[in-house]
mmCIF file with all atom_site columns, N, CA, C and O and ligand atoms in Angstrom:
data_model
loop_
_atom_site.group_PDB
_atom_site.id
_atom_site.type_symbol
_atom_site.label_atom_id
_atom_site.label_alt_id
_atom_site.label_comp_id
_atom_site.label_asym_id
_atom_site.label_entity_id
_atom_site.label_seq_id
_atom_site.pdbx_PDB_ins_code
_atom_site.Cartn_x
_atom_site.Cartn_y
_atom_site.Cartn_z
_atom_site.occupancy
_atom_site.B_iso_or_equiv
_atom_site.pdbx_formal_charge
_atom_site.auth_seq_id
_atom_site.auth_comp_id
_atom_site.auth_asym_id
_atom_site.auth_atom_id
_atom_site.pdbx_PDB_model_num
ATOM   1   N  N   . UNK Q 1 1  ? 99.153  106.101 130.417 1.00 45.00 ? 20  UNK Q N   1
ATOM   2   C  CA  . UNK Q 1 1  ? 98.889  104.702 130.115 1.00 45.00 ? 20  UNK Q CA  1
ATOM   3   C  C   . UNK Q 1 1  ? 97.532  104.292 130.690 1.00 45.00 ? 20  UNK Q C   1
ATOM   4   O  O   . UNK Q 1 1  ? 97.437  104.271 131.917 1.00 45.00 ? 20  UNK Q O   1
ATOM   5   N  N   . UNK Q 1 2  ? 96.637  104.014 130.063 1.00 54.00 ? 21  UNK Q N   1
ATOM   6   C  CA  . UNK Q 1 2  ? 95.659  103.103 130.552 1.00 54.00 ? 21  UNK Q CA  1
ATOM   7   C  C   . UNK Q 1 2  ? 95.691  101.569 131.086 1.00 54.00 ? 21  UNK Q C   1
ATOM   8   O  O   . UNK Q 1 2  ? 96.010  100.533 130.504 1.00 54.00 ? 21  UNK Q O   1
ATOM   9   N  N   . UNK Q 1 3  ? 95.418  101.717 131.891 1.00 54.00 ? 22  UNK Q N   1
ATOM   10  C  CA  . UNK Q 1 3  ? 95.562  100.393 132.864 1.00 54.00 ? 22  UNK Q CA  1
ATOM   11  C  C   . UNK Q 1 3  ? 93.794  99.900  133.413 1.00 54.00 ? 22  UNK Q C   1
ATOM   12  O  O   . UNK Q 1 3  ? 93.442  98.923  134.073 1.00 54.00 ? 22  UNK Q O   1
ATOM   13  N  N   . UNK Q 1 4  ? 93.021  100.963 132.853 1.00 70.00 ? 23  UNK Q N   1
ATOM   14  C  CA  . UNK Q 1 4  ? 91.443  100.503 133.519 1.00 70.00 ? 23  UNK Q CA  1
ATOM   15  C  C   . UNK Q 1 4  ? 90.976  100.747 132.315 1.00 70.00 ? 23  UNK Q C   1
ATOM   16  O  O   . UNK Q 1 4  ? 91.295  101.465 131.367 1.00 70.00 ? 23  UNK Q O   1
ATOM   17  N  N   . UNK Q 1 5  ? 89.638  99.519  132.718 1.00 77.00 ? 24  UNK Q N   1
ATOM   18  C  CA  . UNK Q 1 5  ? 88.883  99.811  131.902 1.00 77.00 ? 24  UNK Q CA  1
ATOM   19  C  C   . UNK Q 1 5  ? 87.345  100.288 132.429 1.00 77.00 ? 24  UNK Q C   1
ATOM   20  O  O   . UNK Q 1 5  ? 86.915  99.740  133.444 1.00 77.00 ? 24  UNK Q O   1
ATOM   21  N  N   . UNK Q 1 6  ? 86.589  101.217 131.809 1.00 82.00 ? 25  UNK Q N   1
ATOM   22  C  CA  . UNK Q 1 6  ? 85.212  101.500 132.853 1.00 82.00 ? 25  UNK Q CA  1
ATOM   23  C  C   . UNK Q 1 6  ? 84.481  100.973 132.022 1.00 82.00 ? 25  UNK Q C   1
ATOM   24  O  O   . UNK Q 1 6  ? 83.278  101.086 132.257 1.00 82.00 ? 25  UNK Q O   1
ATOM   25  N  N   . UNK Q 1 7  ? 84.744  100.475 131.199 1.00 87.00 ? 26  UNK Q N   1
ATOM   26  C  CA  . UNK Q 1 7  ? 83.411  99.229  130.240 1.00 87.00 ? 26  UNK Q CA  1
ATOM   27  C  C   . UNK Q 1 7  ? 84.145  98.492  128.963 1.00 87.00 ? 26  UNK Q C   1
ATOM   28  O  O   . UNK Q 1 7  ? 85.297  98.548  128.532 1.00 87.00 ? 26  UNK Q O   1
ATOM   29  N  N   . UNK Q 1 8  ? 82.857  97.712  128.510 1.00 90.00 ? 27  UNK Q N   1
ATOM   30  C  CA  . UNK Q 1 8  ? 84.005  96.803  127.756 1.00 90.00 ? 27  UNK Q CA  1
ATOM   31  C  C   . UNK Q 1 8  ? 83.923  97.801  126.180 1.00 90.00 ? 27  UNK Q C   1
ATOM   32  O  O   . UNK Q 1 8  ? 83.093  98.663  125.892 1.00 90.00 ? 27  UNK Q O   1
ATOM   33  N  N   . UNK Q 1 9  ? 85.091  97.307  125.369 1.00 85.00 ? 28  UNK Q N   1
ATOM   34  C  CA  . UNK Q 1 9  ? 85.231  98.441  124.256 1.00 85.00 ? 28  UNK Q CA  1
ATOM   35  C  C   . UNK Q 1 9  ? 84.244  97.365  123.283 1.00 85.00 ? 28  UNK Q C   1
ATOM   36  O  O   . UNK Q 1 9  ? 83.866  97.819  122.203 1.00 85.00 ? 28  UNK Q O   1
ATOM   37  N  N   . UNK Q 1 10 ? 83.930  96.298  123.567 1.00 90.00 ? 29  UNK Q N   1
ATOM   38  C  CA  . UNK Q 1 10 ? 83.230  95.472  122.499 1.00 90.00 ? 29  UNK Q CA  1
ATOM   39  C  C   . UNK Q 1 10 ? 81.497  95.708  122.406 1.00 90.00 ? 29  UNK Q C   1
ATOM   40  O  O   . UNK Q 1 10 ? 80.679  95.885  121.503 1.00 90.00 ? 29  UNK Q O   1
ATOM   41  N  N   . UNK Q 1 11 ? 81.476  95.596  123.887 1.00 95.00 ? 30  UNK Q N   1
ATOM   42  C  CA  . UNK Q 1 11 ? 79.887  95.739  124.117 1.00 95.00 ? 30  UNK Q CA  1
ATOM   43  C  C   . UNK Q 1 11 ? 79.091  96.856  124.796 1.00 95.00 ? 30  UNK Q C   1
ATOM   44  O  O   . UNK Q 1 11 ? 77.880  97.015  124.643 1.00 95.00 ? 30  UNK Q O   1
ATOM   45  N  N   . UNK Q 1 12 ? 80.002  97.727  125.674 1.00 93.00 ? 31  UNK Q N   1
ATOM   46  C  CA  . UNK Q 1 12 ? 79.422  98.823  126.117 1.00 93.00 ? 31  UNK Q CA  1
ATOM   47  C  C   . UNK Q 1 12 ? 79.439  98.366  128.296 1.00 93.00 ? 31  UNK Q C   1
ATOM   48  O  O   . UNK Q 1 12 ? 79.492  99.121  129.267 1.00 93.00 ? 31  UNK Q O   1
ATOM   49  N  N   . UNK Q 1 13 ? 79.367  96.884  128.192 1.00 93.00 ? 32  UNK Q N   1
ATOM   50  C  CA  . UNK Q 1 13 ? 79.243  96.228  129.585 1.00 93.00 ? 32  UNK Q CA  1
ATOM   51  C  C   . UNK Q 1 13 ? 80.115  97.095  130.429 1.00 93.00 ? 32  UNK Q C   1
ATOM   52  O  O   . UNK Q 1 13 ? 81.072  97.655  129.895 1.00 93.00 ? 32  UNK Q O   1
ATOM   53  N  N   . UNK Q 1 14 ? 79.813  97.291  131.982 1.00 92.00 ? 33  UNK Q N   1
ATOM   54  C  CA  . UNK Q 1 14 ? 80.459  97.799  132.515 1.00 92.00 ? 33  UNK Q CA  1
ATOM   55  C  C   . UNK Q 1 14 ? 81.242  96.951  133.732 1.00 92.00 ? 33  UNK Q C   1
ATOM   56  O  O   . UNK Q 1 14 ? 81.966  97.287  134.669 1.00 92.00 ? 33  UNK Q O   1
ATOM   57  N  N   . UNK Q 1 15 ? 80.663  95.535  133.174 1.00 92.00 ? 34  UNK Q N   1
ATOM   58  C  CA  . UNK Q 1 15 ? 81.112  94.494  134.383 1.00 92.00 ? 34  UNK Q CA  1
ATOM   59  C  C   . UNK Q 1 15 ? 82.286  93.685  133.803 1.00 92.00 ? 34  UNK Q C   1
ATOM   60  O  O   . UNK Q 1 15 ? 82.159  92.607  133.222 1.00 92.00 ? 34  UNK Q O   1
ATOM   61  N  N   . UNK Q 1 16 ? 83.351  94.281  134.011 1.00 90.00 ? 35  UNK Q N   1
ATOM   62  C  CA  . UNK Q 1 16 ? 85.087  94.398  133.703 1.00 90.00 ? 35  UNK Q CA  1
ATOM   63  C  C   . UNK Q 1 16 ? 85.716  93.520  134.802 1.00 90.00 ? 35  UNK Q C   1
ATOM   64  O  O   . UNK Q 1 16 ? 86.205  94.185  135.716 1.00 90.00 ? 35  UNK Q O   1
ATOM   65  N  N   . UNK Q 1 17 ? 85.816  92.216  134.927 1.00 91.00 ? 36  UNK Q N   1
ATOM   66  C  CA  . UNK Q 1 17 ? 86.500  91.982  136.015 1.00 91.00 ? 36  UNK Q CA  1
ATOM   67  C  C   . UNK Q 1 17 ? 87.953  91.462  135.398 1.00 91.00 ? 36  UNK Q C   1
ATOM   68  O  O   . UNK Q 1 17 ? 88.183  91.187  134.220 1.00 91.00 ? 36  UNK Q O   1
ATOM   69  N  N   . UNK Q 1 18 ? 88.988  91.397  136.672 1.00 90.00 ? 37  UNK Q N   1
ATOM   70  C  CA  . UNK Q 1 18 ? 90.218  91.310  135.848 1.00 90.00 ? 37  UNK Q CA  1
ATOM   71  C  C   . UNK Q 1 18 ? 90.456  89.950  136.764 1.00 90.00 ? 37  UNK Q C   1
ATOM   72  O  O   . UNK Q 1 18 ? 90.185  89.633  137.922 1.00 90.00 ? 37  UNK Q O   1
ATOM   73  N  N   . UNK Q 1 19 ? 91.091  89.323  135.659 1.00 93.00 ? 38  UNK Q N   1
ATOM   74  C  CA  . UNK Q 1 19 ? 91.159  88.029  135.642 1.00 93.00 ? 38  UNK Q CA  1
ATOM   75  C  C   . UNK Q 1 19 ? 93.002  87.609  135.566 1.00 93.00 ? 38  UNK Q C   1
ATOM   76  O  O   . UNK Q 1 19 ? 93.762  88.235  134.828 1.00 93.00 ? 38  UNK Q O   1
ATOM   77  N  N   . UNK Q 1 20 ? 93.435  86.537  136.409 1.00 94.00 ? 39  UNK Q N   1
ATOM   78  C  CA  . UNK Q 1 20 ? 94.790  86.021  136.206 1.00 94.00 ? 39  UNK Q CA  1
ATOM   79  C  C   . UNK Q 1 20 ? 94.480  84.223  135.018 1.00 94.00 ? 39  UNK Q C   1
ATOM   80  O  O   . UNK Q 1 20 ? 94.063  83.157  135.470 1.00 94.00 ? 39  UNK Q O   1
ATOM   81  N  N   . UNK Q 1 21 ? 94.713  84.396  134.123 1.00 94.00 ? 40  UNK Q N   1
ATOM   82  C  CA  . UNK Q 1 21 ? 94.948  83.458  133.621 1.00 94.00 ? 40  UNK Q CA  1
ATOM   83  C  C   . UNK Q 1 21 ? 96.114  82.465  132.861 1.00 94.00 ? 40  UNK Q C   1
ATOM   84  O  O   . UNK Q 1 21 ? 97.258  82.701  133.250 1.00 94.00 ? 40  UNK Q O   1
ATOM   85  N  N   . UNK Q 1 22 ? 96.018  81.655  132.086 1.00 95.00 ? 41  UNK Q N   1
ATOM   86  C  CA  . UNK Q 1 22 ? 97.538  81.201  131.607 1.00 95.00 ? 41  UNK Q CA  1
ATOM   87  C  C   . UNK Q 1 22 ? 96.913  81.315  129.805 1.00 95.00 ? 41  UNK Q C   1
ATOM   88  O  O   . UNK Q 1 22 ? 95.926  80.717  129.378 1.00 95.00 ? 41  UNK Q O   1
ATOM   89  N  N   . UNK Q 1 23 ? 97.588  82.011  129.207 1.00 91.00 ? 42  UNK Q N   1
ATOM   90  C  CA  . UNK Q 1 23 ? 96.924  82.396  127.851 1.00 91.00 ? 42  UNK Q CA  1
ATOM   91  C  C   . UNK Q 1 23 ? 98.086  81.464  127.204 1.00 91.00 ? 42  UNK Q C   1
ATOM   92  O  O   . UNK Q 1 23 ? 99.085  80.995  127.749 1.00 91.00 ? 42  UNK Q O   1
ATOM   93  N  N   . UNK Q 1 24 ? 97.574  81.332  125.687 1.00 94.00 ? 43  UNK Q N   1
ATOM   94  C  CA  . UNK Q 1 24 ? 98.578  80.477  124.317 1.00 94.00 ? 43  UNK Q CA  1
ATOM   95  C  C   . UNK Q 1 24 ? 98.467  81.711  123.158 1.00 94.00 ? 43  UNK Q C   1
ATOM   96  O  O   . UNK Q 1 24 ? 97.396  81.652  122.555 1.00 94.00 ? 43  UNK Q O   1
ATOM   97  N  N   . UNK Q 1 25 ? 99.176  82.594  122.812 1.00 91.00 ? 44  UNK Q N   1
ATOM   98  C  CA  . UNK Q 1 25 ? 99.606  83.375  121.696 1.00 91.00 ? 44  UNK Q CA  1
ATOM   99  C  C   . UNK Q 1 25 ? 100.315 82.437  120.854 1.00 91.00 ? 44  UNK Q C   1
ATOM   100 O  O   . UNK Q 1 25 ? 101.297 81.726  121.070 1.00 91.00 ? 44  UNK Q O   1
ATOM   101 N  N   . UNK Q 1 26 ? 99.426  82.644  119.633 1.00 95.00 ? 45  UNK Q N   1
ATOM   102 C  CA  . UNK Q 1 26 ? 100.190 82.272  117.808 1.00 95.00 ? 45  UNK Q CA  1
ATOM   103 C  C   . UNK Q 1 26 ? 101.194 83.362  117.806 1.00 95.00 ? 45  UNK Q C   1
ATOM   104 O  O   . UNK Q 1 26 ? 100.810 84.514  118.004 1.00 95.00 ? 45  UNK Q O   1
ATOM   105 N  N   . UNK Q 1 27 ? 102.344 83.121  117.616 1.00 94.00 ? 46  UNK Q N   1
ATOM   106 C  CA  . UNK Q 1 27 ? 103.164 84.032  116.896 1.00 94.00 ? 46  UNK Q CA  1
ATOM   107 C  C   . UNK Q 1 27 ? 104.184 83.748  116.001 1.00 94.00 ? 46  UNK Q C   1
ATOM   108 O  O   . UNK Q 1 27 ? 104.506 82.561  116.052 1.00 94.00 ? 46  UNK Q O   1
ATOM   109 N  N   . UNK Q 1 28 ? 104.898 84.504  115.085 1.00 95.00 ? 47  UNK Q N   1
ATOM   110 C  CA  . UNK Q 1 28 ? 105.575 83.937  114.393 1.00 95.00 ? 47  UNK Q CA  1
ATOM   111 C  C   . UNK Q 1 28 ? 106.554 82.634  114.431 1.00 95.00 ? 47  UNK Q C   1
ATOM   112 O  O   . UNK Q 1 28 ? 106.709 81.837  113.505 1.00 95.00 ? 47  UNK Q O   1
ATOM   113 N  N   . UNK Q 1 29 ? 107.229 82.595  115.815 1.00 94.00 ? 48  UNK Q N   1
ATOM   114 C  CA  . UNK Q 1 29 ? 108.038 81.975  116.253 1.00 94.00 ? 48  UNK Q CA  1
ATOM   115 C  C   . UNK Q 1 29 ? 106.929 80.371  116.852 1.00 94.00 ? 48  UNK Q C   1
ATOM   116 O  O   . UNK Q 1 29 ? 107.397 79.307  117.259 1.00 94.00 ? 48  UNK Q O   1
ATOM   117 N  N   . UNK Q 1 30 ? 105.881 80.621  116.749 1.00 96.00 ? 49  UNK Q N   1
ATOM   118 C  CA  . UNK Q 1 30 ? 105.002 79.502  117.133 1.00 96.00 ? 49  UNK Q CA  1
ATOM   119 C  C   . UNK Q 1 30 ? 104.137 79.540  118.697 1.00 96.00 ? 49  UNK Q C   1
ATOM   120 O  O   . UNK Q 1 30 ? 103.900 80.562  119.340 1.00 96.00 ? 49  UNK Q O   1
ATOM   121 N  N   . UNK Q 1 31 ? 103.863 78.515  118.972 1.00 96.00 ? 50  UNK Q N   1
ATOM   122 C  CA  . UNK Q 1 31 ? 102.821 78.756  120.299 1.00 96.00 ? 50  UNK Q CA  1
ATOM   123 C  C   . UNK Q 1 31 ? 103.565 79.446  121.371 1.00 96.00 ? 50  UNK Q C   1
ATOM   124 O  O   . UNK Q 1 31 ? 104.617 78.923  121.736 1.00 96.00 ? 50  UNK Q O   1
ATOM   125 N  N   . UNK Q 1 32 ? 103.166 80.567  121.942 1.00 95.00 ? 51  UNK Q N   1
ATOM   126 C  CA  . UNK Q 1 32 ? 103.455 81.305  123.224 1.00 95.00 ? 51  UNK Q CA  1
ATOM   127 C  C   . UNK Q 1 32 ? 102.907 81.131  124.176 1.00 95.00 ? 51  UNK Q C   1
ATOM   128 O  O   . UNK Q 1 32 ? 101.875 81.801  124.227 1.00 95.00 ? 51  UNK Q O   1
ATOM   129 N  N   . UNK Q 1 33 ? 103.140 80.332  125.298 1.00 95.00 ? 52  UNK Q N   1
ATOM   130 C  CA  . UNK Q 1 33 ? 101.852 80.137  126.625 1.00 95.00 ? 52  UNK Q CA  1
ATOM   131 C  C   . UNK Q 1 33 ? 102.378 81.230  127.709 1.00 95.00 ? 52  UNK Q C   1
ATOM   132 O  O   . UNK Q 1 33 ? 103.523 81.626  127.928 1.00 95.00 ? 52  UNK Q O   1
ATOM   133 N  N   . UNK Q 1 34 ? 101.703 81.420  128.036 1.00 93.00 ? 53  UNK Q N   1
ATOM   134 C  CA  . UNK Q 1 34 ? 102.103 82.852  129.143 1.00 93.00 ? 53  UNK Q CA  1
ATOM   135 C  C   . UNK Q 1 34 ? 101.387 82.214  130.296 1.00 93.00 ? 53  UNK Q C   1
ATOM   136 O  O   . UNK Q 1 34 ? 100.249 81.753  130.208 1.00 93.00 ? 53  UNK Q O   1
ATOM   137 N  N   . UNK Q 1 35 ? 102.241 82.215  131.560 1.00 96.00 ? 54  UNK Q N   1
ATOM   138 C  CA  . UNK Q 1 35 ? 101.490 81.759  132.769 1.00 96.00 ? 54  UNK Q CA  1
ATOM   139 C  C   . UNK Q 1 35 ? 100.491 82.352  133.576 1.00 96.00 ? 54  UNK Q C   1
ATOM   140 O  O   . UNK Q 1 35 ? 100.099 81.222  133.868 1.00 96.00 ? 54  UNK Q O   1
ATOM   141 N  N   . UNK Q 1 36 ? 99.807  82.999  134.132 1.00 95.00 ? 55  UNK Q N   1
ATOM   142 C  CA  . UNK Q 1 36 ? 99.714  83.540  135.604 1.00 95.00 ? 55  UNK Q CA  1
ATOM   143 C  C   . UNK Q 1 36 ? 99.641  85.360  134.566 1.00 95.00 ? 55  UNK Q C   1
ATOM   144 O  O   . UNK Q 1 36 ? 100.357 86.354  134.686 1.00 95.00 ? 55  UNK Q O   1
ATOM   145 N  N   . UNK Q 1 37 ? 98.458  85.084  133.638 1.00 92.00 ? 56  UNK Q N   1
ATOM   146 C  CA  . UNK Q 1 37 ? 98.907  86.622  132.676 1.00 92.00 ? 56  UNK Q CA  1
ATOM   147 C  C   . UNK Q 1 37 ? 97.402  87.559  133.217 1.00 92.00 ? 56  UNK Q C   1
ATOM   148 O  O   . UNK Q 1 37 ? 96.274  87.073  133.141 1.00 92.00 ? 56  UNK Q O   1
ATOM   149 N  N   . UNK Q 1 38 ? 97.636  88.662  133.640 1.00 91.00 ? 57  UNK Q N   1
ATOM   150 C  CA  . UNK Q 1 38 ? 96.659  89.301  134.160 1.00 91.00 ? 57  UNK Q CA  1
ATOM   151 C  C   . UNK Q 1 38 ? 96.078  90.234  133.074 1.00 91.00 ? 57  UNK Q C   1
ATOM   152 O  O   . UNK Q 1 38 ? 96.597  91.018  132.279 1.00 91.00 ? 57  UNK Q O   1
ATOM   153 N  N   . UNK Q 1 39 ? 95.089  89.943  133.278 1.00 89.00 ? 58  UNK Q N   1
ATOM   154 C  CA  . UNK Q 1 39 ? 94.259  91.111  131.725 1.00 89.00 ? 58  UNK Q CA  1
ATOM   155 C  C   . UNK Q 1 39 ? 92.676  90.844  132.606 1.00 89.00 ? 58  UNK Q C   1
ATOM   156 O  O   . UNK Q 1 39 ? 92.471  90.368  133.723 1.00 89.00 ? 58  UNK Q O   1
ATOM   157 N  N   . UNK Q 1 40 ? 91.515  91.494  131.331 1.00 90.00 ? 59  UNK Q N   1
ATOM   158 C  CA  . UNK Q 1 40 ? 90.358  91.866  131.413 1.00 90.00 ? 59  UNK Q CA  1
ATOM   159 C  C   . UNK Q 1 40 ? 89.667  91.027  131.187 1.00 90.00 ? 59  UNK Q C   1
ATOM   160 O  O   . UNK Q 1 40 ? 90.139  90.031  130.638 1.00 90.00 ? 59  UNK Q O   1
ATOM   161 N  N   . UNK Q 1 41 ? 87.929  91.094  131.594 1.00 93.00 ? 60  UNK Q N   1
ATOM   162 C  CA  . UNK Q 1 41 ? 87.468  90.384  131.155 1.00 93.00 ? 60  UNK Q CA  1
ATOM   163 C  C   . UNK Q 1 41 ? 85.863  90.188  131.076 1.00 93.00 ? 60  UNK Q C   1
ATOM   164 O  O   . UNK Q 1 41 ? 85.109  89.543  131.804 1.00 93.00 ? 60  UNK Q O   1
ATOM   165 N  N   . UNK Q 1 42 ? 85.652  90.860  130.099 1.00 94.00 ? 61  UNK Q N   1
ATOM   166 C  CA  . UNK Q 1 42 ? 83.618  91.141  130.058 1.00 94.00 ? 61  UNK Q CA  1
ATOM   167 C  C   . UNK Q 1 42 ? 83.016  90.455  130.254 1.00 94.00 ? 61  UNK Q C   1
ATOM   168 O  O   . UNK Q 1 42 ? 82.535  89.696  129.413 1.00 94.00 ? 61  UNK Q O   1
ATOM   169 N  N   . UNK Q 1 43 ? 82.678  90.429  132.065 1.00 94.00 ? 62  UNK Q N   1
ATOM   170 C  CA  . UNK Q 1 43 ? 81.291  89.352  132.402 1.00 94.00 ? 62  UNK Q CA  1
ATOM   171 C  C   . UNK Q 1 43 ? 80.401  89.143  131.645 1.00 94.00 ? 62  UNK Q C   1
ATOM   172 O  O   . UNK Q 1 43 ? 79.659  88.197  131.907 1.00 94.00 ? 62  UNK Q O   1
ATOM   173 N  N   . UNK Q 1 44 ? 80.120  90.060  130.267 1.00 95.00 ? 63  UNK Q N   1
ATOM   174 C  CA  . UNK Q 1 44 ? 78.890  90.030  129.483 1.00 95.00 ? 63  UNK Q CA  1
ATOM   175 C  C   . UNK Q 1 44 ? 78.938  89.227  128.257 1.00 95.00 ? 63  UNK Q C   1
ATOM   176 O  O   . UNK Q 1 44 ? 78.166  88.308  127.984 1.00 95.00 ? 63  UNK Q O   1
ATOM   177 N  N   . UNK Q 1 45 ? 80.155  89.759  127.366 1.00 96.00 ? 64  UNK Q N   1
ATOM   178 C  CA  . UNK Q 1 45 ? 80.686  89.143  126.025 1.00 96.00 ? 64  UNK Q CA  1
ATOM   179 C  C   . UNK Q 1 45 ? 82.444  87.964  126.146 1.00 96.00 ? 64  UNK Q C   1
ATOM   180 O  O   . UNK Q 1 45 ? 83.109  87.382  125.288 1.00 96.00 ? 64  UNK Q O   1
ATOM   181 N  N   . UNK Q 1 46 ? 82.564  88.101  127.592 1.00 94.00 ? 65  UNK Q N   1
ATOM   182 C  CA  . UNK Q 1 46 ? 83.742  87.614  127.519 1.00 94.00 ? 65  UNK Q CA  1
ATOM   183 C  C   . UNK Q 1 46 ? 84.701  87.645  126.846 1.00 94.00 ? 65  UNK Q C   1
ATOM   184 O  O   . UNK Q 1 46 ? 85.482  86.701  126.728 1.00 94.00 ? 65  UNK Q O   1
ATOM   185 N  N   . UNK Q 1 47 ? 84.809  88.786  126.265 1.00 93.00 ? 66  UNK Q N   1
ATOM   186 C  CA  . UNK Q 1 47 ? 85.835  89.017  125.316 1.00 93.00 ? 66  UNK Q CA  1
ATOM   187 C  C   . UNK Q 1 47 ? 86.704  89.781  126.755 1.00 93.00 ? 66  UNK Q C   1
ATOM   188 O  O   . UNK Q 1 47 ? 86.259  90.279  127.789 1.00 93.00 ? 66  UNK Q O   1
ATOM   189 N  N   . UNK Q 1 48 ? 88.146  89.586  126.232 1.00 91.00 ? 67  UNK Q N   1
ATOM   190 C  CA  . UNK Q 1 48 ? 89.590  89.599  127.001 1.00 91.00 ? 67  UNK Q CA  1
ATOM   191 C  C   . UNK Q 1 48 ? 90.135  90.572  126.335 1.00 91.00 ? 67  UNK Q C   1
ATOM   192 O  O   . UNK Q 1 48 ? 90.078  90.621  125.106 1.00 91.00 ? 67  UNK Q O   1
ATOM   193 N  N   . UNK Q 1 49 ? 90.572  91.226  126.871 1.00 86.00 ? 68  UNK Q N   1
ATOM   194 C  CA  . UNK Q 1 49 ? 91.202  93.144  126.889 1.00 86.00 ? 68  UNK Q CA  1
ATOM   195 C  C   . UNK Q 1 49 ? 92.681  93.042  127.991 1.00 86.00 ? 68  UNK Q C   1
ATOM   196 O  O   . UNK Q 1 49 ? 92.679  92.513  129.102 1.00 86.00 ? 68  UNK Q O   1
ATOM   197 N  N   . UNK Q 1 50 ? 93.800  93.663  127.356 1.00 82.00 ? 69  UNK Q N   1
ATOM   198 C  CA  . UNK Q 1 50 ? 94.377  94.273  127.893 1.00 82.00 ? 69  UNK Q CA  1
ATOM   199 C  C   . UNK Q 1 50 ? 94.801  95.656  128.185 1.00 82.00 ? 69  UNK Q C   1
ATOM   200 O  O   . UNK Q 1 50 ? 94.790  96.449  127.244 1.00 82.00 ? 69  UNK Q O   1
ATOM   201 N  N   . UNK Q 1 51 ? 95.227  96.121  129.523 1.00 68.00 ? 70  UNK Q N   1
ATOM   202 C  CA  . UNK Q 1 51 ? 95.339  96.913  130.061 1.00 68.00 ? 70  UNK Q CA  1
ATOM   203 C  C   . UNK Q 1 51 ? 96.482  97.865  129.369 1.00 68.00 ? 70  UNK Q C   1
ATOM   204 O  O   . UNK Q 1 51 ? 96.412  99.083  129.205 1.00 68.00 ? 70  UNK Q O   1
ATOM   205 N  N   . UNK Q 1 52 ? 97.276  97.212  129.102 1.00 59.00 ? 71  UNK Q N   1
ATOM   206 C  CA  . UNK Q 1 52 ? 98.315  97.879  128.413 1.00 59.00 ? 71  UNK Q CA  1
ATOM   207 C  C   . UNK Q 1 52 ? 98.910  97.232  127.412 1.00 59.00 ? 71  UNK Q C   1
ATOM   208 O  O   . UNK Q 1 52 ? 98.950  96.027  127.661 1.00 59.00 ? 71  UNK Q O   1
ATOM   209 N  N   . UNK Q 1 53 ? 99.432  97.533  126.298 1.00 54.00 ? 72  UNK Q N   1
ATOM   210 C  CA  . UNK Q 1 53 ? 100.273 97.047  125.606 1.00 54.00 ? 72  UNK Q CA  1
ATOM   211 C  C   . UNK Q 1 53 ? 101.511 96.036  125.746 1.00 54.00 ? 72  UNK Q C   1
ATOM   212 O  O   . UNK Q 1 53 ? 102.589 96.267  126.295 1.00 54.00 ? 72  UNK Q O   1
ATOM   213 N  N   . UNK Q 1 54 ? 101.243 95.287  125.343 1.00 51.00 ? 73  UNK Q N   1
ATOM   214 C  CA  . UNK Q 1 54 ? 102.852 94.329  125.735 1.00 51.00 ? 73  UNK Q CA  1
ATOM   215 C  C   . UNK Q 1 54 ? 103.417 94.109  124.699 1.00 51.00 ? 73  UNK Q C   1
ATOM   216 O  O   . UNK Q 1 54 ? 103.386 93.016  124.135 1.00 51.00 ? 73  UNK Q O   1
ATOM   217 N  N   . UNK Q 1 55 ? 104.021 95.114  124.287 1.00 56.00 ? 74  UNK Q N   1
ATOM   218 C  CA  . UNK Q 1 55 ? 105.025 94.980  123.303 1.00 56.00 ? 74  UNK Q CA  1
ATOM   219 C  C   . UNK Q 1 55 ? 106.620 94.600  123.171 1.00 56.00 ? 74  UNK Q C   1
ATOM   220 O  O   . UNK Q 1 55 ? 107.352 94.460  122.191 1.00 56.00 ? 74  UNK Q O   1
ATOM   221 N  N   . UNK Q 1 56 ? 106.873 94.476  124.845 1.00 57.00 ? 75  UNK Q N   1
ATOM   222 C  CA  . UNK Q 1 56 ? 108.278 94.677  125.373 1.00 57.00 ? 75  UNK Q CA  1
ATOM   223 C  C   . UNK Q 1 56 ? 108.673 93.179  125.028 1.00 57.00 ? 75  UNK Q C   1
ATOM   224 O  O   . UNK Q 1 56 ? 107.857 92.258  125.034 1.00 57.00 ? 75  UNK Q O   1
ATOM   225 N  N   . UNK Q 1 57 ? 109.976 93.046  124.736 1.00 57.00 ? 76  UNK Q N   1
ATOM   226 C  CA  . UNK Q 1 57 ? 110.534 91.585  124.537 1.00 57.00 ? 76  UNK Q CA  1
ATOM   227 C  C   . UNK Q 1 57 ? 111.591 91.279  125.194 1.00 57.00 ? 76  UNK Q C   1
ATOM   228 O  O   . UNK Q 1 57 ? 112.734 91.626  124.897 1.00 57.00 ? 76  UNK Q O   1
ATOM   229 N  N   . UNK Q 1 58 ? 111.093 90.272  126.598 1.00 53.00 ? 77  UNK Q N   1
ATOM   230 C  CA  . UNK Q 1 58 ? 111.798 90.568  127.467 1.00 53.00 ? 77  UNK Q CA  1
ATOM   231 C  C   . UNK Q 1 58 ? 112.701 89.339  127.653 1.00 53.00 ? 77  UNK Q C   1
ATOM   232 O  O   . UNK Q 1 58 ? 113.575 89.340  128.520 1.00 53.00 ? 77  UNK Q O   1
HETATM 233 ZN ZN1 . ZN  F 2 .  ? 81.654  93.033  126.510 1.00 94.23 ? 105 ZN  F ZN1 1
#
């Protein structure tokens, strides 16, 4: 499982810091806010990456 990232997959940046935020997912069922959600985050392009898949429905 990948859990790191050594650069960003968008821009090539290698300044990856990981960030706790509270995200809002569209999904079928409608708005998803997730609290306190830890993922990635390209000091350069700011584009947001996760570490792993969250596919689990918990
Ligand atoms: Zn980037």
């Amino acid at each position: 499982m990948k859990s790191n990232w050594d650069s960003c997959p968008m821009c090539g940046c290698i300044k990856i810091k990981r960030v706790k935020k509270t995200l809002t997912f569209n999904t079928k069922k409608g708005k998803v806010k997730v609290p306190n959600l830890e993922f990635y985050e390209c000091d350069s392009c700011k584009e947001q990456f996760f570490g792993e898949k969250a596919n689990n429905k918990n």
